Short mmCIF file of C-alpha atoms and ligand atoms in Angstrom, two decimals:
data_model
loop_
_atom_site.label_atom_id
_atom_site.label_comp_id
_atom_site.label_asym_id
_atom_site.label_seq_id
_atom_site.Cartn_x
_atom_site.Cartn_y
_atom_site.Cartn_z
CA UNK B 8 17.00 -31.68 -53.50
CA UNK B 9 19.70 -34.78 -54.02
CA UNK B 10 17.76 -37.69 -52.00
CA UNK B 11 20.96 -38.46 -50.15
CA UNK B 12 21.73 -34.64 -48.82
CA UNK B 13 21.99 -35.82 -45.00
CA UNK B 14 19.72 -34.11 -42.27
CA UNK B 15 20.06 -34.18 -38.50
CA UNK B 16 19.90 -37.18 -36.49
CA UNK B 17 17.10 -35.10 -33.94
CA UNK B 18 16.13 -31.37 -33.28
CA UNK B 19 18.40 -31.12 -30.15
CA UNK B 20 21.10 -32.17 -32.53
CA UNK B 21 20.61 -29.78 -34.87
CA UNK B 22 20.41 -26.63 -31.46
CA UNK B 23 23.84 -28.08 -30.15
CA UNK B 24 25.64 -27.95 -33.93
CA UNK B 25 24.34 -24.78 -34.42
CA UNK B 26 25.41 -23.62 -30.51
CA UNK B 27 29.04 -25.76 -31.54
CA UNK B 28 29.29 -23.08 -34.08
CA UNK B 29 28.05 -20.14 -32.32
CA UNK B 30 30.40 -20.90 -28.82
CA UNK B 31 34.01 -20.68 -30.14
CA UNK B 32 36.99 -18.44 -29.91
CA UNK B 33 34.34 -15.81 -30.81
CA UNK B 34 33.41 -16.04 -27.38
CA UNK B 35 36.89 -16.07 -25.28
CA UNK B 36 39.32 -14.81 -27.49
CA UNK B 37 37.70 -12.19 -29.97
CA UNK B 38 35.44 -10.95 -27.12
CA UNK B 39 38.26 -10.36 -24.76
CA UNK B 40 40.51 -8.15 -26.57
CA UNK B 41 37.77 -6.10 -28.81
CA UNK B 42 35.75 -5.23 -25.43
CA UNK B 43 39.52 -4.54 -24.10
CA UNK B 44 40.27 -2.50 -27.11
CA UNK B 45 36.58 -0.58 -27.25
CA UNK B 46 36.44 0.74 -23.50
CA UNK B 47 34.63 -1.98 -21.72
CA UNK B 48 30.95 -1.41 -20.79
CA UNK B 49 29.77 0.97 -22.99
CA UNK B 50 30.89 -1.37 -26.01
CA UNK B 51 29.12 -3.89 -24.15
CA UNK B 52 25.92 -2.17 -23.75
CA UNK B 53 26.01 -1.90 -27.67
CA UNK B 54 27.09 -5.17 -28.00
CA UNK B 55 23.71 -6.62 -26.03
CA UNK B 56 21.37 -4.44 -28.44
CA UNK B 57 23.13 -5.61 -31.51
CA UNK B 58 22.33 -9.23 -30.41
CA UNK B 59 19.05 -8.58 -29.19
CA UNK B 60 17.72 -6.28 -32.32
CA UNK B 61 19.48 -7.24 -35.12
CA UNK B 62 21.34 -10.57 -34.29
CA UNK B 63 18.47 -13.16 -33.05
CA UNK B 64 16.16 -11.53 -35.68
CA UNK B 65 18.74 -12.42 -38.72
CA UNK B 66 19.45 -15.88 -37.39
CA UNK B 67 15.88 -16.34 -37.28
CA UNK B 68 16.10 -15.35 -41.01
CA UNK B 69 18.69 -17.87 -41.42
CA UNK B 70 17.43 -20.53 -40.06
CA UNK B 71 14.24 -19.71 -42.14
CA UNK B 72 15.84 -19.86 -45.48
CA UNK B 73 17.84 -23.04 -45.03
CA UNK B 74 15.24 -24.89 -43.63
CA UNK B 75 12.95 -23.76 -46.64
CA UNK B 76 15.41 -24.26 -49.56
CA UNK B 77 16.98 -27.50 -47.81
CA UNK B 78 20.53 -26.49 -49.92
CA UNK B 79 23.49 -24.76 -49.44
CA UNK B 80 23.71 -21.13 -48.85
CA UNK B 81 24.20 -20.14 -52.44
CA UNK B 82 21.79 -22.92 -53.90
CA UNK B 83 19.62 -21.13 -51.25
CA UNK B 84 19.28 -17.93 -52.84
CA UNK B 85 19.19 -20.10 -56.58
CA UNK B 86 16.01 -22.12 -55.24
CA UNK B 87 14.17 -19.92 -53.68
CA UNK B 88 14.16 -16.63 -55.55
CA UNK B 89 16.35 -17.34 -59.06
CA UNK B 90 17.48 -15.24 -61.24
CA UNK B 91 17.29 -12.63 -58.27
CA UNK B 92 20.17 -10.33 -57.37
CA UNK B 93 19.73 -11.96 -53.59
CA UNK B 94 21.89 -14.33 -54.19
CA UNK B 95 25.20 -11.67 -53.86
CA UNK B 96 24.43 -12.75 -49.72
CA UNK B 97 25.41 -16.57 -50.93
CA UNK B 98 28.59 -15.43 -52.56
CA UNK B 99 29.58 -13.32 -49.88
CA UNK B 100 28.83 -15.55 -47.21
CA UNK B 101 31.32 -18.64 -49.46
CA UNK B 102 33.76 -15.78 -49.57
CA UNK B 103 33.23 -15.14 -45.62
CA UNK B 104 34.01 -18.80 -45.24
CA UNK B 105 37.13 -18.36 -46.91
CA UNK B 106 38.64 -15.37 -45.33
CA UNK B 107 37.35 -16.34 -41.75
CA UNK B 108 38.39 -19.68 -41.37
CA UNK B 109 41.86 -18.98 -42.90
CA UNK B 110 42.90 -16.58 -39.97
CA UNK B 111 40.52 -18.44 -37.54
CA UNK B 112 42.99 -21.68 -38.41
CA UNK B 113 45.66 -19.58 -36.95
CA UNK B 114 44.30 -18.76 -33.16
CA UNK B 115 42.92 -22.00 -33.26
CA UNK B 116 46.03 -23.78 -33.77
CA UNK B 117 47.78 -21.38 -31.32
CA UNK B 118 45.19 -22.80 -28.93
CA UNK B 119 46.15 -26.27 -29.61
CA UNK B 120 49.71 -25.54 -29.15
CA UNK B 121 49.10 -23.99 -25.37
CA UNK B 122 47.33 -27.50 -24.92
CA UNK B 123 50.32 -29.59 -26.05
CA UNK B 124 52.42 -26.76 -23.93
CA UNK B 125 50.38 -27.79 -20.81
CA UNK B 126 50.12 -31.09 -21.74
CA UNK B 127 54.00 -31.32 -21.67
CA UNK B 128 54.70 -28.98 -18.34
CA UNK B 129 53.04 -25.83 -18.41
CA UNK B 130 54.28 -22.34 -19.29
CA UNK B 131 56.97 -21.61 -16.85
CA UNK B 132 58.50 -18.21 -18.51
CA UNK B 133 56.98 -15.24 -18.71
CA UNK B 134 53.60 -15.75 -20.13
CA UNK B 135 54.13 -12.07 -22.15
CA UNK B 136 57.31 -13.04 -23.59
CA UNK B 137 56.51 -17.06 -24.35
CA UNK B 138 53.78 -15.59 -26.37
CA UNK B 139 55.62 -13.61 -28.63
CA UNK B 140 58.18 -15.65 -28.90
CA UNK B 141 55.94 -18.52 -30.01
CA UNK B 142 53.42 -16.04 -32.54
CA UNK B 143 56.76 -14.36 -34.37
CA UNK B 144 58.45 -17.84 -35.15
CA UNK B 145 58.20 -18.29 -38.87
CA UNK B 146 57.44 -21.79 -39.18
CA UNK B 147 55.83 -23.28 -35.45
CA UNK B 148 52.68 -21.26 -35.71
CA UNK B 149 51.99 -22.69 -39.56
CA UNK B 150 52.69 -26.03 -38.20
CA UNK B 151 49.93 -26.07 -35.46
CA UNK B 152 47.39 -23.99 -37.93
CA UNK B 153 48.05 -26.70 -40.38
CA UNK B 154 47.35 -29.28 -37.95
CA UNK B 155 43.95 -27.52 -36.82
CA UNK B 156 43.06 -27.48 -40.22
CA UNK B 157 43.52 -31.06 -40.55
CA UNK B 158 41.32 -31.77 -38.09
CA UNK B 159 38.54 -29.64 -39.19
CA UNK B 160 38.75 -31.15 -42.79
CA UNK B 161 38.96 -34.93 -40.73
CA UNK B 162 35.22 -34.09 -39.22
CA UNK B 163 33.85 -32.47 -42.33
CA UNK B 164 34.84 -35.39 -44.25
CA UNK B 165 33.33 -37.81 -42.36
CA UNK B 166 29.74 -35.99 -42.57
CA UNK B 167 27.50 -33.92 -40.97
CA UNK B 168 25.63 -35.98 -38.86
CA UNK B 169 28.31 -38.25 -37.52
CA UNK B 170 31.19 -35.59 -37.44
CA UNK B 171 29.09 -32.76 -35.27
CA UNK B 172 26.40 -33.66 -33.45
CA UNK B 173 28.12 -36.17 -30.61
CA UNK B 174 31.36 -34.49 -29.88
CA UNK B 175 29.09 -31.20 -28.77
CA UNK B 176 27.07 -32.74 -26.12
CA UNK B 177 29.96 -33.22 -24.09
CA UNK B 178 32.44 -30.62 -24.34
CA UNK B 179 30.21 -27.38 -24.77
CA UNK B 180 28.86 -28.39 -21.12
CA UNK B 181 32.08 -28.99 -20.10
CA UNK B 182 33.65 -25.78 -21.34
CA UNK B 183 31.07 -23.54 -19.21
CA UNK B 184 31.97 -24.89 -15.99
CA UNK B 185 35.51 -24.69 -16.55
CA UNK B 186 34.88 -20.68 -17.35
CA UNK B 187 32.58 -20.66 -14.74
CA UNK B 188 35.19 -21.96 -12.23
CA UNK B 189 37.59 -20.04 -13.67
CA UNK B 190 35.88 -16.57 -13.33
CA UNK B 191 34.96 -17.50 -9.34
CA UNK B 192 38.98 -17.86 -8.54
CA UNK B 193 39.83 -15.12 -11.01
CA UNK B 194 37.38 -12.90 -8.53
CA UNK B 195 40.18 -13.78 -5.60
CA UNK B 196 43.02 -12.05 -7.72
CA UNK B 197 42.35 -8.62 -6.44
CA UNK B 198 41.39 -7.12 -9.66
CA UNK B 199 37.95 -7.47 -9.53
CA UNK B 200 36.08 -4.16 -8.51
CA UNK B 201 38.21 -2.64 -11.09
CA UNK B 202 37.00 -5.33 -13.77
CA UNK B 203 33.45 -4.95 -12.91
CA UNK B 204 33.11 -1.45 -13.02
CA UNK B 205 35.07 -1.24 -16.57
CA UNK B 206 32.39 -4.42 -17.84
CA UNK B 207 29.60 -2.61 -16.30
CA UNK B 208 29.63 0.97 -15.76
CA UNK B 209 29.29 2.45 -19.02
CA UNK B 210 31.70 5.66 -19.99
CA UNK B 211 29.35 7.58 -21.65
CA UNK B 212 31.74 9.84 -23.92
CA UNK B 213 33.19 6.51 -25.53
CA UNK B 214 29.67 6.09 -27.45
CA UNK B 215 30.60 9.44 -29.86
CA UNK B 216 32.87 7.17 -31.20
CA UNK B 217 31.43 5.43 -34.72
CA UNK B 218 33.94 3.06 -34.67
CA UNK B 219 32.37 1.16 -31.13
CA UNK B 220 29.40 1.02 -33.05
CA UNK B 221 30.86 -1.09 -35.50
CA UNK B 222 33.02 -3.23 -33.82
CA UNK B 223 30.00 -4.09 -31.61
CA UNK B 224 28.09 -5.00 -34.82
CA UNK B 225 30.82 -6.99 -36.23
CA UNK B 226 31.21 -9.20 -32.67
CA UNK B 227 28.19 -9.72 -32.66
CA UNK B 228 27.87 -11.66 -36.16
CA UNK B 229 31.09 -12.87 -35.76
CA UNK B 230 29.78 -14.69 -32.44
CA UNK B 231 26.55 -15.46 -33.36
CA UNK B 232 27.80 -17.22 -36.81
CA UNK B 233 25.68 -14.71 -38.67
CA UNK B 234 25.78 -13.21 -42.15
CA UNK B 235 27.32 -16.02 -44.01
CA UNK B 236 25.30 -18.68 -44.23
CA UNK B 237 26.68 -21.12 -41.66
CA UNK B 238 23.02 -21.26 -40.08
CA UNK B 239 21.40 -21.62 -43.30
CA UNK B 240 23.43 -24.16 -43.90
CA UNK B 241 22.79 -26.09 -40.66
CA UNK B 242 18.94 -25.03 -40.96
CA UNK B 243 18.93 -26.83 -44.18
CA UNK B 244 19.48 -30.55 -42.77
CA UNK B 245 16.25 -29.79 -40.52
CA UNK B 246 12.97 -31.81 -40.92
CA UNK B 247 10.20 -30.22 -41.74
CA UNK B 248 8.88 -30.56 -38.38
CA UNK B 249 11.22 -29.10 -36.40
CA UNK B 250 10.40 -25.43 -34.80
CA UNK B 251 12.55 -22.26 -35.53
CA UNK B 252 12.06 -19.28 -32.98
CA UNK B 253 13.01 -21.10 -29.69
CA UNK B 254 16.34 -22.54 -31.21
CA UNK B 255 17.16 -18.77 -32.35
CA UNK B 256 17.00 -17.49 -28.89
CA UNK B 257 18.43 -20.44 -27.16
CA UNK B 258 21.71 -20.11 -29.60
CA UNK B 259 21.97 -16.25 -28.88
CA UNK B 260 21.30 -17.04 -24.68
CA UNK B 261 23.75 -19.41 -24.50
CA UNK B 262 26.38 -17.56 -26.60
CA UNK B 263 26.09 -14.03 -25.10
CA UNK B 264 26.23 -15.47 -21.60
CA UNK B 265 29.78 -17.59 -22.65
CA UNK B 266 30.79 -14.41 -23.56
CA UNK B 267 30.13 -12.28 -20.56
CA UNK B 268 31.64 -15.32 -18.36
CA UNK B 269 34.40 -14.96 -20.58
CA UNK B 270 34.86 -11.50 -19.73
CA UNK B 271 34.43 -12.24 -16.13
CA UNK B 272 37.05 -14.82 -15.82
CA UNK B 273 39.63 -12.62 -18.02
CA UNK B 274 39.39 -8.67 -16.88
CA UNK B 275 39.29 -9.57 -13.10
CA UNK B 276 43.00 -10.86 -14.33
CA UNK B 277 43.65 -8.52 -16.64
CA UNK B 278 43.37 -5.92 -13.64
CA UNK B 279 45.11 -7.83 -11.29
CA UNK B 280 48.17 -8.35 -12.99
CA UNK B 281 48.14 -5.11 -14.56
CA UNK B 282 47.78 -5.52 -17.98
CA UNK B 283 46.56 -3.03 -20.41
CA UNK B 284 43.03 -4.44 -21.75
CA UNK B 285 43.70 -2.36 -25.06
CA UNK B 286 46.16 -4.88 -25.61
CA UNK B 287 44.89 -6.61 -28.42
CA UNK B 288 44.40 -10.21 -30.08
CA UNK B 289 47.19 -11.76 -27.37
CA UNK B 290 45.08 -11.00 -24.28
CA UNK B 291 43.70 -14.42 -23.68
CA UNK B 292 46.87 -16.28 -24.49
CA UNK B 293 49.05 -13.77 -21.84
CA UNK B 294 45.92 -13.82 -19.51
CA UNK B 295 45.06 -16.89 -18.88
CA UNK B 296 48.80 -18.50 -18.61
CA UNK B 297 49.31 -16.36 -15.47
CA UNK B 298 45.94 -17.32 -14.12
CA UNK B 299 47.06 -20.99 -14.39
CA UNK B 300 50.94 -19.69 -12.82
CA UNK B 301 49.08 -18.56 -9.99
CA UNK B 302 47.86 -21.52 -9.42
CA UNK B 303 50.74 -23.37 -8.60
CA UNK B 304 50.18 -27.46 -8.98
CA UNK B 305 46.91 -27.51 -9.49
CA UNK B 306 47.58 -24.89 -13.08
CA UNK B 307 48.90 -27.33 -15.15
CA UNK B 308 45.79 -29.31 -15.24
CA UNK B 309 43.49 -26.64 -15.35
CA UNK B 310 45.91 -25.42 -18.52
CA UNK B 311 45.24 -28.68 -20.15
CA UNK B 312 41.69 -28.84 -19.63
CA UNK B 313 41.20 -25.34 -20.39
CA UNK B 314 43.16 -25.17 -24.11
CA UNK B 315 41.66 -28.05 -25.10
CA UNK B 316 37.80 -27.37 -24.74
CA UNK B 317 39.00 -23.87 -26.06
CA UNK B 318 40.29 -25.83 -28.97
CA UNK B 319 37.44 -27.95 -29.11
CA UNK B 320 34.80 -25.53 -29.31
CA UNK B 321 37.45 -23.85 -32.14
CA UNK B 322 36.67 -26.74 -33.99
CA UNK B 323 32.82 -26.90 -33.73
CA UNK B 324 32.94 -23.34 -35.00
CA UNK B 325 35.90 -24.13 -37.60
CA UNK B 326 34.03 -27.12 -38.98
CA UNK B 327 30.64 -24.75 -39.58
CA UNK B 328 32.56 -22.52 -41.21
CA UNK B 329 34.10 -25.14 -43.50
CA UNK B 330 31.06 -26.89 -44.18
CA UNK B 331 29.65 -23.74 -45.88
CA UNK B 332 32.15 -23.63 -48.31
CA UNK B 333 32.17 -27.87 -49.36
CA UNK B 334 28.46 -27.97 -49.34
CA UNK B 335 28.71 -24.99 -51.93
CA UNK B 336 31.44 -27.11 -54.01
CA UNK B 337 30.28 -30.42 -53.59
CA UNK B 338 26.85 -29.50 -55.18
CA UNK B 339 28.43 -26.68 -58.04
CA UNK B 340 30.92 -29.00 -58.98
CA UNK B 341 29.09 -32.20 -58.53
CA UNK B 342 32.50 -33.53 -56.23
CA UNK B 343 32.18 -36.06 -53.29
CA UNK B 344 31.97 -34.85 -49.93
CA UNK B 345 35.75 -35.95 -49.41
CA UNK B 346 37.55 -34.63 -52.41
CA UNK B 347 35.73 -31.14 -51.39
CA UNK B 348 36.83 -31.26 -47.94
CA UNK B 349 40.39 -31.53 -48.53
CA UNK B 350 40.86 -29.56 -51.75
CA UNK B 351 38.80 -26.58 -49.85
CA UNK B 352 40.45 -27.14 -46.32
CA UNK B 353 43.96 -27.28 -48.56
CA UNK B 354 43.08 -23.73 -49.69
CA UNK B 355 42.02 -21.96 -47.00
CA UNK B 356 45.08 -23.36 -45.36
CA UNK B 357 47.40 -21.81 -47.78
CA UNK B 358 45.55 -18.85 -47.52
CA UNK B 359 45.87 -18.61 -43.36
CA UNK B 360 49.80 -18.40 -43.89
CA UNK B 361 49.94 -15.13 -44.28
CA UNK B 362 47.57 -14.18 -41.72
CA UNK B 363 50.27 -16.19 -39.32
CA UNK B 364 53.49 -15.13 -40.49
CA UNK B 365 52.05 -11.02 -40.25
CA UNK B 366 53.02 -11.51 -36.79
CA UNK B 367 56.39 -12.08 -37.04
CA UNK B 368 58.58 -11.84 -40.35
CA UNK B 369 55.96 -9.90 -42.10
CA UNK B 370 54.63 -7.49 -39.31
CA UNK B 371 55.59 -4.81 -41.68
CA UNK B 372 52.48 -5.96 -43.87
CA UNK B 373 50.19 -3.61 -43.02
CA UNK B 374 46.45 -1.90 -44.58
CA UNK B 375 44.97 0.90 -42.66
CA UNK B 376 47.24 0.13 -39.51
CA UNK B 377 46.16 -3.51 -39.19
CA UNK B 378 47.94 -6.54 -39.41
CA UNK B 379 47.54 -9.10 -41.65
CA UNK B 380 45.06 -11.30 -39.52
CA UNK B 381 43.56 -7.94 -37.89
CA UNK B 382 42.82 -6.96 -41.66
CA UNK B 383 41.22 -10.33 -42.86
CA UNK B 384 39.33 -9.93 -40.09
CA UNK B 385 38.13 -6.49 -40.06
CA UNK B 386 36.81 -7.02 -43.77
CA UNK B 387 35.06 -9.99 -42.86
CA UNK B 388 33.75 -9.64 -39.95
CA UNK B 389 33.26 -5.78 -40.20
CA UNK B 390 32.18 -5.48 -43.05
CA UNK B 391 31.15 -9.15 -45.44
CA UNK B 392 29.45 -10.44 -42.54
CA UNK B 393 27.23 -7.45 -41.87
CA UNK B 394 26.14 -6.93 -45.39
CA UNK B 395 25.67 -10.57 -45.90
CA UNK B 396 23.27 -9.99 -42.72
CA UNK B 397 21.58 -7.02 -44.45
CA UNK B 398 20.64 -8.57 -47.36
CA UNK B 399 19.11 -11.38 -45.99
CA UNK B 400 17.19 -9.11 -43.78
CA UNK B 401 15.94 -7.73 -47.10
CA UNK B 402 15.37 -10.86 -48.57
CA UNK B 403 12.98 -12.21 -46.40
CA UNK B 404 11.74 -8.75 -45.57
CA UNK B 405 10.70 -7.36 -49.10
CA UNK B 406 11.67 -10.51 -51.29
CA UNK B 407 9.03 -12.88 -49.58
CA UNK B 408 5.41 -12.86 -48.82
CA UNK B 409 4.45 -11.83 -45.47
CA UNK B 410 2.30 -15.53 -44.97
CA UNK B 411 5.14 -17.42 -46.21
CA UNK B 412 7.71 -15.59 -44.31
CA UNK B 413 5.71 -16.47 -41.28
CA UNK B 414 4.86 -19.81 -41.76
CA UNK B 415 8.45 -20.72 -42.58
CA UNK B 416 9.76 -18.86 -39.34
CA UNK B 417 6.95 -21.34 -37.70
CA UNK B 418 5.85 -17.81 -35.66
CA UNK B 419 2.52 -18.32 -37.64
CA UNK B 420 0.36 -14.99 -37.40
CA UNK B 421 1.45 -13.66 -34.04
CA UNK B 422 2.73 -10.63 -32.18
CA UNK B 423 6.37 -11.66 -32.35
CA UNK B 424 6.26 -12.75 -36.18
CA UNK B 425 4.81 -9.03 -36.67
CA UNK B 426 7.72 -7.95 -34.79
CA UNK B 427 10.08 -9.83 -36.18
CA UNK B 428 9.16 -8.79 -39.81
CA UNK B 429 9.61 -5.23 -39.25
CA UNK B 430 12.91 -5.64 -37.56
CA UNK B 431 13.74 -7.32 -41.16
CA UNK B 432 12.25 -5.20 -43.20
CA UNK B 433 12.89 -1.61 -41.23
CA UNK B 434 14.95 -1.45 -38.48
CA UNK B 435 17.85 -3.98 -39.09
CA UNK B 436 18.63 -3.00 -42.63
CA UNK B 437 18.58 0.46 -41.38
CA UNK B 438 20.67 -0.04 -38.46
CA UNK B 439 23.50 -1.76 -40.21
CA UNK B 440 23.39 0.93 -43.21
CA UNK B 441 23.65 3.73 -40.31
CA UNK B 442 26.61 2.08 -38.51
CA UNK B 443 28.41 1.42 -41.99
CA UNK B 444 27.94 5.06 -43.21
CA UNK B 445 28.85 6.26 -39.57
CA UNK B 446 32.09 4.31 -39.45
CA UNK B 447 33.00 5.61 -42.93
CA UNK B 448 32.79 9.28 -41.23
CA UNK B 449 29.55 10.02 -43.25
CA UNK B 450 27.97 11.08 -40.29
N1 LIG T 524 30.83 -17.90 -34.05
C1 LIG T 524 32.14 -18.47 -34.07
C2 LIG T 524 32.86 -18.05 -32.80
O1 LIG T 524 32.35 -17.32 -32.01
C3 LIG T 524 32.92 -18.08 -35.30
C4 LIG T 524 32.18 -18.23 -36.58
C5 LIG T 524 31.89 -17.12 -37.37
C6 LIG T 524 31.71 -19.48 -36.98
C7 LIG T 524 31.17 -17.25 -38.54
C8 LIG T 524 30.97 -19.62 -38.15
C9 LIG T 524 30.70 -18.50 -38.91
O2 LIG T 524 33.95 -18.44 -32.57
NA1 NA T 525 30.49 -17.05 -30.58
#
């Protein structure tokens, strides 16, 4: 270990940079539309058990390895097991960096663009129509994703402890009651029994389909930061001292409840103005712009409040994923924190643009059916992320001792480190394989 790597400032620091990465568009945005696309509550119910099983168990794992090997996520696998064939999780979770913050960029910066909108007088067109008029412009989009990225690199640069751990306190707080308040007036639209009972009365007959199954895995790591390394990362500036299992669970708590009061403040809408909840990756961005309408005087400052702590907690999430990548480079290549910051954040930008202009010019850019973005997405989040999860699973599973697994985890010899061991080395490997083979039509 370099004697200047940095490590958090306290262990609440450390729980509200890891939440800052968790609580992001994940949460609002990606939750939205993919419960919208995959039937509502029976996705849900999935969705839950994914967290609960195989989610809080792996970012246990995570937070296990980095705090062991105190390095990056590939110098992880290097330290702690070399020469091993382990470290293919490290590699994959760089590469996850890469591909997810390059199309994450581009909602973000959409995000900060309805803030300047609001900011400026509000959306006073058709929220439908402003939408695709803005996404399908050629060079607007690129601008604003550029612009996100520049602030991402801006708080990576500056460091770890400086950049993340004040900005969180504030905002993340801030963000839940604004959803909170939200979802209570987007009850008074007149769409709500209709939203509840598609959030919470399961259709049975949309569980034969493997491809729920999968989506609801993917969502989950995507929203818990999981299967890439961001958490082992972030577990790797901890002190020695600090405990694991209660920051695990309070990360997946507070997540999965942002996410359900996401979904409470959006379908109640969705219903009441009649929009299809299939509709896909615009849903938030035509959603919430007639909440705000309907409103009258009082929407244009609930607009600006609301786009920027979405854009905020964007960049909490953005700047974990960046940081993966730089600490990677900075210690491979022996570069300073700042000169891997921008030439990393300069890539991944120039990788987004694509991602962006698939909704416009090049919507005829397809793989499979997907967009551009849909299709960066759908391999890392559907697929990297929940290998990247399965191997680690394995790792600390089979590739550690039991006693040092446990006294890593800090769950010591106890019921829930017994549980939590077999979930690694049985049930979550198994799980993920299942839903991969199932989604491939294997079975
Ligand atoms: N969890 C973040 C969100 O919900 C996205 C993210 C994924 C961040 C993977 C880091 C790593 O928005
Ligand atoms: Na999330």
């Amino acid at each position: 270990m370099s004697p200047t790597r940095e490590q958090w400032g306290s262990r609440l620091g450390f729980i509200l940079a890891a939440m800052g990465s968790a609580v992001g568009l994940g949460n609002i945005w990606r939750f939205s539309y993919v419960t919208g696309e995959n039937g509502g509550a029976a996705f849900l119910l999935v969705y839950i058990l994914c967290i609960a099983l195989i989610g809080i168990p792996i970012l246990m794992a995570e937070f296990t390895i980095g705090k062991k090997a105190q390095s990056d996520v590939v110098g992880s696998f290097q330290k702690l097991a070399p020469g091993k064939p382990w470290i293919t999780a490290g590699i994959l979770g760089v590469a996850s960096a890469f591909i997810i913050l390059s199309f994450y960029a581009v909602i973000a910066g959409w995000s900060v663009y309805y803030f300047v909108q609001y900011v400026i007088g509000g959306i006073n067109t058709d929220p439908g129509d402003f939408f695709g008029g803005f996404i399908t412009d050629p060079v607007q989009p690129i601008l604003w994703q550029f612009i996100f990225m520049v602030l991402t690199v801006g708080v990576v640069y500056v460091g770890v402890k400086k950049g993340i751990e004040a900005a969180n306190k504030i905002l993340m707080p801030l963000l839940a009651v604004l959803v909170i308040v939200l979802a209570g007036y987007s009850f008074t639209l007149g769409g709500t029994q209709e939203a509840l009972s598609f959030l919470f009365t399961p259709d049975w007959s949309a569980l034969t389909n493997p491809d729920v199954y999968l989506a609801a895995l993917g969502q989950a790591f995507f929203s818990l930061s999981l299967g890439m390394g961001a958490l082992i990362t972030y577990g790797s500036y901890l002190k020695k001292e600090d405990k694991l299992p209660g920051a695990a669970v309070s990360v997946a708590g507070l997540d999965t409840g942002f996410a359900i009061l996401a979904g409470l403040m959006i379908f109640p809408a969705v219903f009441a103005f009649g929009i299809n909840p299939a509709d896909g990756p615009g849903l938030v961005f035509v959603v919430l712009p007639g909440i705000f309408e309907s409103l009258g005087g009082m929407g244009q400052v609930f607009g600006i409040l609301f786009f920027f702590l979405l854009a905020a907690a964007a960049l909490s999430s953005a700047v974990s994923l960046l940081e993966v990548a730089v600490a990677y480079f900075m210690r491979q290549f022996n570069w300073s924190r700042k000169q891997t910051s921008l030439i990393i954040g300069a890539i991944i930008f120039l990788l987004g643009i694509p991602s962006s202009l698939g909704m416009g010019v090049w919507s005829d850019v397809t793989f499979f059916g997907k967009d551009i973005l849909d299709s960066m997405d759908f391999i890392a989040s559907n697929v990297f992320l929940p290998l990247g999860g399965l191997i680690i699973a394995l790792f600390i599973g089979w590739g550690w001792k039991r006693v040092d697994a446990l006294e890593a985890s800090d769950f010591g010899e106890s019921t829930w480190g017994t549980v939590w061991l077999g979930i690694l080395r049985y049930f979550a490997p198994i799980a993920i394989f299942v839903i991969f083979l199932r989604s491939i039509g294997l079975f």
